[in-house]
């Protein structure tokens, strides 16, 4: 069955050419100086880890991930469970939750700007005096925008997971006299654990795209609470700090790989 | 109670998700005076707060005409976006479908390793790929060209992953009977694999469309020539003083995404769901 | 459903495609299409041109006496005439009428002069009489006053003597004294009476003397005046003969109107002050306008400056009793005698008075003698008191007499002074003479015109420039026909705008072209002057070679002046003006979303020189490579997108 390899070959060639080889070069570069000639060992990594901006961006990104993913997973799960109960309106709502995915980032940026300005709609509506984009709240604005955008996606994922649970189990439980909450905790949650891994990973993947909103609303240098890794890399790129960029990319890749592996390990233990 | 409250909550959530569309449509129909009045706190820092009507007071199509007739730049951007998206989708279809088929339906050495590699690569955000993309595009002299955006996107592994899931779902028995009937490898791919995996292909393409229609990071990094920019970069550059034009541009940006969404809604759900199902 | 959405999506893309094309089309319609070129080296030539008429260098005016009726005109404007050619003719009938009128005026003036002479005679005589009267009055007053004073003094002395004698004869009887006084009084009265008689005789004698003297004086004055008149007439004749009246001079001379009118006024007043005694008054009045006209003949202006304007003197001459005009010597005598009659009458009165007094005194003496006879004895003291009183009274009378004498003397002296006061000079005669002279001059001119049968001819060879008279109308005071002198050559006068001042000057080379295409090159500008009528215009004069172009022909002149070589010349239509400065638009390339586009960039420039087609800019205003927009189908502004027309 070697023929199968030829189906993969075009894609693999591209992947190797455009992804693997360049990344190998990046890894190599991370041990060299800016011009890629002199070997400098781990100095680049040292520089990066001592870089305030990198630490800031890394902690922001981690914080963001740590806040967003559980929040999104919980909210979408709740929505999915509720939605499953609904019959008629269910599918309509389901489609409506997906609308934010379709709305181009650029289109909502205008709304975001008006909504979260110091004299914007939100402050006007609740008589607040918060400068959302230029304070700690900027982080939460980013969280909100991420939730809004990915809710539908996760709801669909949860619904798929829920659909995988055989209705007979619930019937048997009810026969045994289990209540609604008990059914949820004893049957639904355990059966959804396989999905949790995928959903978390996909949510993690999508969390990187929150940069788009942050960038379009606040530009290259937003409030520090929403200064993400992508901002930093963009700025390094503009400055042509290729050495730092290389080291940073390797660190990022390693971190992501580690995270995914850890999740996978946890998932496979079940 | 049991039926009402969740319903209400879900309804509110649904409204929240869709409100931006309504907001944009309202904005496009307002005349300049009303827009200026509504936006003056933000645009001119004139104090007070922005207030927004649900419906415009004096609806007008003026901004639509202005954009359609007076803004040739908008069309340049629009067609840039169409070109990029169409090319990427076509490439992903041509490259990704066989790869997904090959990984899903054949046994060959390193197959499992490749699958894992593809999934890992799928996970990597742009910030990781940024420098490597730059290095390869620089070497191939593809910087500041549309090809420089299209080619790396074509070899994205995410659609392969989605299609892989769908192709895996095709029962082995069907393929087996075909093989017994003497069908070749390619015949099986074209006559059984593609039709049966159509849902997966479509859902992968719909997801890709929504992704690449909104592409920001790559053009921002690799395209210096503004005439090559996609809409997503052009829109935020419209000043607040031309808010009407900005709203209409947003609506025109939104339209193809909405069409795609409506067309591929069911596949989209399947596509998303496909990832969740445990192998 | 899916199909519908699919086709709607396709429709949407088609719709976008359509509007892409439409907006492109709309965009290209709004883009200005321009032509551009680079700045180049060049000269800016300034062309000054204009057209005008060729005129003669010298003009000559032909004129005739004013107020003549034009009978026929023989030339028209532009006609060539030779010296002696008939120009026009005046009506002889009206000319003759005017001559007759002038002659009559002269006659009237002569008659008036005679009248004035005789009146003057009479006045002189009257003056003399007045003078002698005053002198006599003075003498008489002095005499009379002296007599009265001495008499009063005598009386006073006598009264004192009487008083003293009374004192001496205090012891004596005063009867004799009284008688003596009375007798003395009687004697005095007799003496007074005699004196009065004597005075009357003297008076009569004096009157006779005066008459005789006055007659003699009058005769002398009259003869002197006649001699004067004769002398002026003689002078005038001489003047008339020596100064013939030249036609041309008449045109050039202009009389001072104020002076003339003043003179005319004097004349008018003289005439109106004339007594109405003569038969020629009406005629004189009619002649007056002519008399005034006569002053417009300018030759006579100078003599008039010396005219004494004191008309009062003339009137004084006439202010005497008018019945004494034409007085004969006997009448004069009678008049003097009548005038002195009051004096005689007074003397008679005095005589009568004194006679009465004498008789009274005689009566008193007789009365006293009678009283004495009646032997009324008067006490001495009474007598003394009376005498003292008398002395005081006499003294008073004496003082009064002295005072009266002084008064009389003073007034008589004044009268004498008045009578002999000098009377200003009198130029009536001279004025009359001059008036007559003028009239004769006019007459001679008229007669000369008549002698030429009323024909006026051209004095020179030339071209008729303008005819100022009309057939049947009166000739004007000034030019009748204007001629240009052929002998002095032609010139071209062209009017150009004042702005051209910088580009044309004396001795610039010019080319002159006539309407018929004749071209003269190598001429130079003779003069450039501001036009007299319009300060915005310049008169450029070009002297033409003799006989090159006829006078009256219209021609154009053109002068071209080249500037230095400029490095940066652009067509003048590329230049825009704003707030006193100049700017141009240059093409700049701009990278936009729609590709490379051209736009107009405004650049302020310094203009060194320019004419109708080109402008020279300060070096460095533009870069060498910059293309200047020279034409555009739309109004440009800074940053306007443009499209280069190929």
mmCIF file of C-alpha atoms in Angstrom, chain A residues 1-15 17-26 29 61 75 78-80 82-83 85-86 89-115 117-125 144 148-149 151-154 156-158 160-161 180 194-195 197-199 201-202 204-206 208-209 211-213 215-216 220 228-230 233-235 237-238 240 242-243 245-250 252-254 256-257 260-261 264 267-268 270, chain B residues 2-3 6-7 9-11 13-21 23-24 39 41-42 45 47-52 94-103 105-109 112 114 116-137 139-140 142-143 151-152 155-158 160-162 165 179 185-186 189 207 210-218 220-222 224 231-233 235-236 238 240 243 246-247 249-251 253-254 257-258 261 265 268-279:
data_model
loop_
_atom_site.group_PDB
_atom_site.id
_atom_site.type_symbol
_atom_site.label_atom_id
_atom_site.label_comp_id
_atom_site.label_asym_id
_atom_site.label_seq_id
_atom_site.Cartn_x
_atom_site.Cartn_y
_atom_site.Cartn_z
ATOM 1 C CA UNK A 1 0.000 0.000 0.000
ATOM 2 C CA UNK A 2 2.874 2.371 -0.730
ATOM 3 C CA UNK A 3 0.664 4.086 -3.272
ATOM 4 C CA UNK A 4 -0.958 6.046 -0.475
ATOM 5 C CA UNK A 5 2.317 7.892 -0.039
ATOM 6 C CA UNK A 6 1.952 9.438 -3.476
ATOM 7 C CA UNK A 7 -1.361 10.980 -2.427
ATOM 8 C CA UNK A 8 0.376 12.640 0.447
ATOM 9 C CA UNK A 9 3.507 13.584 -1.508
ATOM 10 C CA UNK A 10 2.405 16.921 -3.009
ATOM 11 C CA UNK A 11 1.186 18.140 0.330
ATOM 12 C CA UNK A 12 4.205 16.743 2.131
ATOM 13 C CA UNK A 13 6.570 18.404 -0.329
ATOM 14 C CA UNK A 14 4.879 21.718 0.300
ATOM 15 C CA UNK A 15 4.861 21.183 4.007
ATOM 16 C CA UNK A 17 9.407 23.163 1.689
ATOM 17 C CA UNK A 18 7.305 25.805 3.296
ATOM 18 C CA UNK A 19 7.103 24.659 6.879
ATOM 19 C CA UNK A 20 9.642 22.103 8.014
ATOM 20 C CA UNK A 21 12.791 23.250 6.268
ATOM 21 C CA UNK A 22 12.305 26.908 7.049
ATOM 22 C CA UNK A 23 11.514 26.002 10.617
ATOM 23 C CA UNK A 24 14.688 23.968 10.775
ATOM 24 C CA UNK A 25 16.501 27.034 9.558
ATOM 25 C CA UNK A 26 14.763 29.051 12.263
ATOM 26 C CA UNK A 29 19.260 30.637 13.433
ATOM 27 C CA UNK A 61 -0.639 35.218 26.423
ATOM 28 C CA UNK A 75 -20.024 28.824 28.721
ATOM 29 C CA UNK A 78 -23.744 25.296 29.218
ATOM 30 C CA UNK A 79 -25.124 26.767 26.009
ATOM 31 C CA UNK A 80 -24.785 23.448 24.239
ATOM 32 C CA UNK A 82 -29.368 24.074 27.096
ATOM 33 C CA UNK A 83 -29.559 24.161 23.319
ATOM 34 C CA UNK A 85 -33.054 20.588 25.148
ATOM 35 C CA UNK A 86 -34.603 23.108 22.733
ATOM 36 C CA UNK A 89 -35.549 27.268 17.900
ATOM 37 C CA UNK A 90 -32.462 25.200 18.649
ATOM 38 C CA UNK A 91 -31.056 24.960 15.161
ATOM 39 C CA UNK A 92 -31.794 28.619 14.459
ATOM 40 C CA UNK A 93 -29.941 29.716 17.569
ATOM 41 C CA UNK A 94 -27.143 27.351 16.682
ATOM 42 C CA UNK A 95 -26.741 29.067 13.332
ATOM 43 C CA UNK A 96 -26.945 32.493 14.963
ATOM 44 C CA UNK A 97 -24.100 31.578 17.316
ATOM 45 C CA UNK A 98 -21.979 30.847 14.288
ATOM 46 C CA UNK A 99 -22.587 34.285 12.759
ATOM 47 C CA UNK A 100 -19.644 35.935 14.597
ATOM 48 C CA UNK A 101 -17.350 33.472 12.837
ATOM 49 C CA UNK A 102 -18.561 34.786 9.554
ATOM 50 C CA UNK A 103 -18.355 38.451 10.454
ATOM 51 C CA UNK A 104 -14.987 39.681 9.212
ATOM 52 C CA UNK A 105 -12.777 41.067 11.909
ATOM 53 C CA UNK A 106 -12.446 44.292 9.999
ATOM 54 C CA UNK A 107 -16.200 44.747 10.051
ATOM 55 C CA UNK A 108 -16.548 44.483 13.771
ATOM 56 C CA UNK A 109 -13.539 46.623 14.498
ATOM 57 C CA UNK A 110 -15.581 49.756 13.918
ATOM 58 C CA UNK A 111 -18.193 48.537 16.351
ATOM 59 C CA UNK A 112 -15.511 47.634 18.872
ATOM 60 C CA UNK A 113 -14.034 51.081 18.615
ATOM 61 C CA UNK A 114 -17.359 52.750 19.179
ATOM 62 C CA UNK A 115 -18.356 50.352 21.888
ATOM 63 C CA UNK A 117 -14.186 54.149 23.516
ATOM 64 C CA UNK A 118 -13.919 56.398 26.524
ATOM 65 C CA UNK A 119 -17.078 58.152 25.383
ATOM 66 C CA UNK A 120 -18.386 55.087 23.642
ATOM 67 C CA UNK A 121 -21.662 53.287 23.629
ATOM 68 C CA UNK A 122 -20.914 51.044 26.571
ATOM 69 C CA UNK A 123 -19.996 53.894 28.904
ATOM 70 C CA UNK A 124 -22.975 55.835 27.653
ATOM 71 C CA UNK A 125 -25.298 52.925 28.240
ATOM 72 C CA UNK A 144 -15.041 39.209 25.621
ATOM 73 C CA UNK A 148 -18.127 36.270 21.329
ATOM 74 C CA UNK A 149 -16.260 35.032 18.302
ATOM 75 C CA UNK A 151 -18.829 30.620 21.253
ATOM 76 C CA UNK A 152 -20.648 29.140 18.279
ATOM 77 C CA UNK A 153 -17.660 27.060 17.257
ATOM 78 C CA UNK A 154 -17.380 25.449 20.683
ATOM 79 C CA UNK A 156 -21.084 22.993 17.785
ATOM 80 C CA UNK A 157 -18.190 20.939 19.110
ATOM 81 C CA UNK A 158 -20.001 20.263 22.392
ATOM 82 C CA UNK A 160 -21.262 16.871 18.500
ATOM 83 C CA UNK A 161 -19.935 15.443 21.716
ATOM 84 C CA UNK A 180 -31.426 16.084 36.024
ATOM 85 C CA UNK A 194 -12.925 12.791 25.073
ATOM 86 C CA UNK A 195 -14.374 15.843 23.404
ATOM 87 C CA UNK A 197 -9.372 17.433 24.733
ATOM 88 C CA UNK A 198 -10.250 18.377 21.170
ATOM 89 C CA UNK A 199 -12.291 21.373 22.229
ATOM 90 C CA UNK A 201 -6.937 22.244 21.737
ATOM 91 C CA UNK A 202 -9.117 23.919 19.112
ATOM 92 C CA UNK A 204 -6.286 27.106 22.200
ATOM 93 C CA UNK A 205 -5.647 27.234 18.475
ATOM 94 C CA UNK A 206 -8.313 29.887 18.017
ATOM 95 C CA UNK A 208 -4.072 32.958 18.853
ATOM 96 C CA UNK A 209 -6.458 34.620 16.421
ATOM 97 C CA UNK A 211 -4.585 39.031 18.024
ATOM 98 C CA UNK A 212 -6.520 40.193 14.970
ATOM 99 C CA UNK A 213 -9.079 42.134 16.979
ATOM 100 C CA UNK A 215 -4.313 44.626 16.462
ATOM 101 C CA UNK A 216 -7.064 46.242 14.412
ATOM 102 C CA UNK A 220 1.017 47.839 17.096
ATOM 103 C CA UNK A 228 0.336 39.488 23.053
ATOM 104 C CA UNK A 229 3.126 37.394 21.637
ATOM 105 C CA UNK A 230 2.065 38.255 18.098
ATOM 106 C CA UNK A 233 6.878 39.214 17.074
ATOM 107 C CA UNK A 234 5.489 41.782 14.660
ATOM 108 C CA UNK A 235 7.567 44.462 16.288
ATOM 109 C CA UNK A 237 10.080 41.539 12.699
ATOM 110 C CA UNK A 238 9.788 45.176 11.830
ATOM 111 C CA UNK A 240 14.560 42.838 11.872
ATOM 112 C CA UNK A 242 15.805 37.945 13.449
ATOM 113 C CA UNK A 243 17.880 36.361 16.189
ATOM 114 C CA UNK A 245 12.550 36.195 16.512
ATOM 115 C CA UNK A 246 14.097 32.801 15.858
ATOM 116 C CA UNK A 247 14.624 32.048 19.518
ATOM 117 C CA UNK A 248 11.141 33.271 20.324
ATOM 118 C CA UNK A 249 9.593 31.111 17.607
ATOM 119 C CA UNK A 250 11.398 28.027 18.867
ATOM 120 C CA UNK A 252 6.741 29.253 21.302
ATOM 121 C CA UNK A 253 6.707 26.103 19.243
ATOM 122 C CA UNK A 254 8.162 24.120 22.110
ATOM 123 C CA UNK A 256 2.715 24.737 22.313
ATOM 124 C CA UNK A 257 4.004 21.257 21.610
ATOM 125 C CA UNK A 260 -0.606 19.671 23.435
ATOM 126 C CA UNK A 261 1.380 16.650 24.509
ATOM 127 C CA UNK A 264 -2.948 14.347 25.059
ATOM 128 C CA UNK A 267 -6.664 12.543 27.760
ATOM 129 C CA UNK A 268 -5.161 9.152 27.013
ATOM 130 C CA UNK A 270 -8.736 8.225 30.866
ATOM 131 C CA UNK B 2 -38.007 25.109 32.682
ATOM 132 C CA UNK B 3 -38.640 25.893 29.058
ATOM 133 C CA UNK B 6 -32.985 28.815 29.025
ATOM 134 C CA UNK B 7 -34.797 29.939 25.974
ATOM 135 C CA UNK B 9 -30.808 33.183 27.885
ATOM 136 C CA UNK B 10 -30.037 31.486 24.609
ATOM 137 C CA UNK B 11 -32.069 34.112 22.751
ATOM 138 C CA UNK B 13 -26.897 35.227 23.534
ATOM 139 C CA UNK B 14 -28.027 34.781 19.951
ATOM 140 C CA UNK B 15 -28.977 38.477 19.726
ATOM 141 C CA UNK B 16 -25.595 39.443 21.131
ATOM 142 C CA UNK B 17 -23.915 37.358 18.441
ATOM 143 C CA UNK B 18 -25.917 38.874 15.621
ATOM 144 C CA UNK B 19 -26.174 42.450 16.836
ATOM 145 C CA UNK B 20 -23.015 43.641 15.040
ATOM 146 C CA UNK B 21 -24.615 42.827 11.708
ATOM 147 C CA UNK B 23 -25.364 47.652 13.846
ATOM 148 C CA UNK B 24 -23.486 47.734 10.557
ATOM 149 C CA UNK B 39 -20.151 59.633 16.426
ATOM 150 C CA UNK B 41 -18.043 62.059 21.026
ATOM 151 C CA UNK B 42 -15.508 59.610 19.632
ATOM 152 C CA UNK B 45 -13.965 64.203 21.566
ATOM 153 C CA UNK B 47 -18.011 65.103 25.252
ATOM 154 C CA UNK B 48 -20.971 62.957 26.066
ATOM 155 C CA UNK B 49 -21.168 59.429 24.810
ATOM 156 C CA UNK B 50 -22.004 57.792 21.555
ATOM 157 C CA UNK B 51 -25.653 56.926 21.316
ATOM 158 C CA UNK B 52 -26.847 54.549 18.719
ATOM 159 C CA UNK B 94 -6.041 20.228 -4.946
ATOM 160 C CA UNK B 95 -3.245 19.505 -2.477
ATOM 161 C CA UNK B 96 -5.114 18.797 0.732
ATOM 162 C CA UNK B 97 -7.740 16.322 -0.493
ATOM 163 C CA UNK B 98 -5.291 13.692 -1.811
ATOM 164 C CA UNK B 99 -3.091 14.155 1.247
ATOM 165 C CA UNK B 100 -6.061 13.596 3.572
ATOM 166 C CA UNK B 101 -7.105 10.575 1.513
ATOM 167 C CA UNK B 102 -3.645 9.159 1.531
ATOM 168 C CA UNK B 103 -3.267 9.591 5.279
ATOM 169 C CA UNK B 105 -6.922 5.302 3.770
ATOM 170 C CA UNK B 106 -3.430 3.930 3.239
ATOM 171 C CA UNK B 107 -0.935 2.198 5.340
ATOM 172 C CA UNK B 108 2.657 3.183 4.689
ATOM 173 C CA UNK B 109 5.643 3.723 6.871
ATOM 174 C CA UNK B 112 1.198 7.750 11.985
ATOM 175 C CA UNK B 114 2.976 12.156 9.509
ATOM 176 C CA UNK B 116 0.909 13.603 14.289
ATOM 177 C CA UNK B 117 3.209 16.014 12.453
ATOM 178 C CA UNK B 118 0.255 17.440 10.524
ATOM 179 C CA UNK B 119 -1.744 17.900 13.701
ATOM 180 C CA UNK B 120 1.179 19.568 15.434
ATOM 181 C CA UNK B 121 1.762 21.833 12.455
ATOM 182 C CA UNK B 122 -1.937 22.654 12.414
ATOM 183 C CA UNK B 123 -1.580 23.856 15.976
ATOM 184 C CA UNK B 124 1.245 26.244 15.280
ATOM 185 C CA UNK B 125 0.083 29.853 15.277
ATOM 186 C CA UNK B 126 1.389 32.434 12.851
ATOM 187 C CA UNK B 127 3.776 33.878 15.350
ATOM 188 C CA UNK B 128 5.749 30.650 15.213
ATOM 189 C CA UNK B 129 5.643 30.370 11.450
ATOM 190 C CA UNK B 130 6.312 34.035 10.814
ATOM 191 C CA UNK B 131 10.072 33.895 10.552
ATOM 192 C CA UNK B 132 10.184 30.624 8.646
ATOM 193 C CA UNK B 133 7.639 31.918 6.157
ATOM 194 C CA UNK B 134 9.628 35.064 5.761
ATOM 195 C CA UNK B 135 12.836 33.182 5.163
ATOM 196 C CA UNK B 136 11.382 30.935 2.515
ATOM 197 C CA UNK B 137 9.469 33.705 0.750
ATOM 198 C CA UNK B 139 14.521 33.016 -0.831
ATOM 199 C CA UNK B 140 11.842 32.377 -3.437
ATOM 200 C CA UNK B 142 7.806 35.937 -3.237
ATOM 201 C CA UNK B 143 7.749 38.788 -0.745
ATOM 202 C CA UNK B 151 1.531 29.287 -1.254
ATOM 203 C CA UNK B 152 2.145 28.842 2.493
ATOM 204 C CA UNK B 155 0.073 23.874 2.433
ATOM 205 C CA UNK B 156 -1.745 24.577 5.653
ATOM 206 C CA UNK B 157 -2.498 21.269 7.396
ATOM 207 C CA UNK B 158 -5.778 22.236 9.036
ATOM 208 C CA UNK B 160 -6.141 18.107 5.677
ATOM 209 C CA UNK B 161 -6.968 17.306 9.286
ATOM 210 C CA UNK B 162 -10.719 18.039 8.774
ATOM 211 C CA UNK B 165 -11.613 12.917 9.747
ATOM 212 C CA UNK B 179 -11.365 -2.988 -5.016
ATOM 213 C CA UNK B 185 -6.469 3.474 -6.475
ATOM 214 C CA UNK B 186 -7.291 6.653 -8.360
ATOM 215 C CA UNK B 189 -10.380 8.125 -4.771
ATOM 216 C CA UNK B 207 -13.794 26.947 7.423
ATOM 217 C CA UNK B 210 -13.901 32.196 6.777
ATOM 218 C CA UNK B 211 -10.305 32.040 7.905
ATOM 219 C CA UNK B 212 -8.680 33.475 4.796
ATOM 220 C CA UNK B 213 -11.339 36.057 3.998
ATOM 221 C CA UNK B 214 -10.267 37.609 7.270
ATOM 222 C CA UNK B 215 -6.570 37.141 6.770
ATOM 223 C CA UNK B 216 -4.615 39.852 8.547
ATOM 224 C CA UNK B 217 -1.280 38.700 9.931
ATOM 225 C CA UNK B 218 0.322 37.425 6.725
ATOM 226 C CA UNK B 220 0.373 42.747 7.206
ATOM 227 C CA UNK B 221 3.790 41.147 7.466
ATOM 228 C CA UNK B 222 4.552 40.278 3.865
ATOM 229 C CA UNK B 224 4.209 46.309 1.725
ATOM 230 C CA UNK B 231 -10.062 44.301 2.573
ATOM 231 C CA UNK B 232 -9.391 43.338 6.166
ATOM 232 C CA UNK B 233 -6.402 45.676 6.210
ATOM 233 C CA UNK B 235 -11.146 48.786 6.276
ATOM 234 C CA UNK B 236 -9.572 49.985 9.537
ATOM 235 C CA UNK B 238 -10.927 54.387 6.577
ATOM 236 C CA UNK B 240 -13.909 57.972 11.253
ATOM 237 C CA UNK B 243 -17.795 56.484 8.834
ATOM 238 C CA UNK B 246 -16.536 52.428 6.482
ATOM 239 C CA UNK B 247 -19.918 50.941 7.370
ATOM 240 C CA UNK B 249 -17.359 48.670 3.171
ATOM 241 C CA UNK B 250 -17.899 46.486 6.211
ATOM 242 C CA UNK B 251 -21.210 45.299 4.844
ATOM 243 C CA UNK B 253 -16.891 42.605 3.276
ATOM 244 C CA UNK B 254 -19.451 40.777 5.309
ATOM 245 C CA UNK B 257 -18.776 35.542 4.245
ATOM 246 C CA UNK B 258 -22.492 35.471 4.938
ATOM 247 C CA UNK B 261 -21.921 30.727 5.730
ATOM 248 C CA UNK B 265 -23.867 26.127 7.195
ATOM 249 C CA UNK B 268 -19.654 23.907 8.616
ATOM 250 C CA UNK B 269 -21.262 22.283 11.614
ATOM 251 C CA UNK B 270 -20.203 18.880 10.373
ATOM 252 C CA UNK B 271 -16.722 20.126 9.836
ATOM 253 C CA UNK B 272 -16.452 21.588 13.282
ATOM 254 C CA UNK B 273 -18.045 18.549 14.831
ATOM 255 C CA UNK B 274 -15.742 16.230 12.941
ATOM 256 C CA UNK B 275 -12.827 17.401 14.996
ATOM 257 C CA UNK B 276 -14.578 16.565 18.206
ATOM 258 C CA UNK B 277 -15.340 12.975 17.458
ATOM 259 C CA UNK B 278 -12.866 10.623 19.006
ATOM 260 C CA UNK B 279 -11.170 8.326 16.604
#
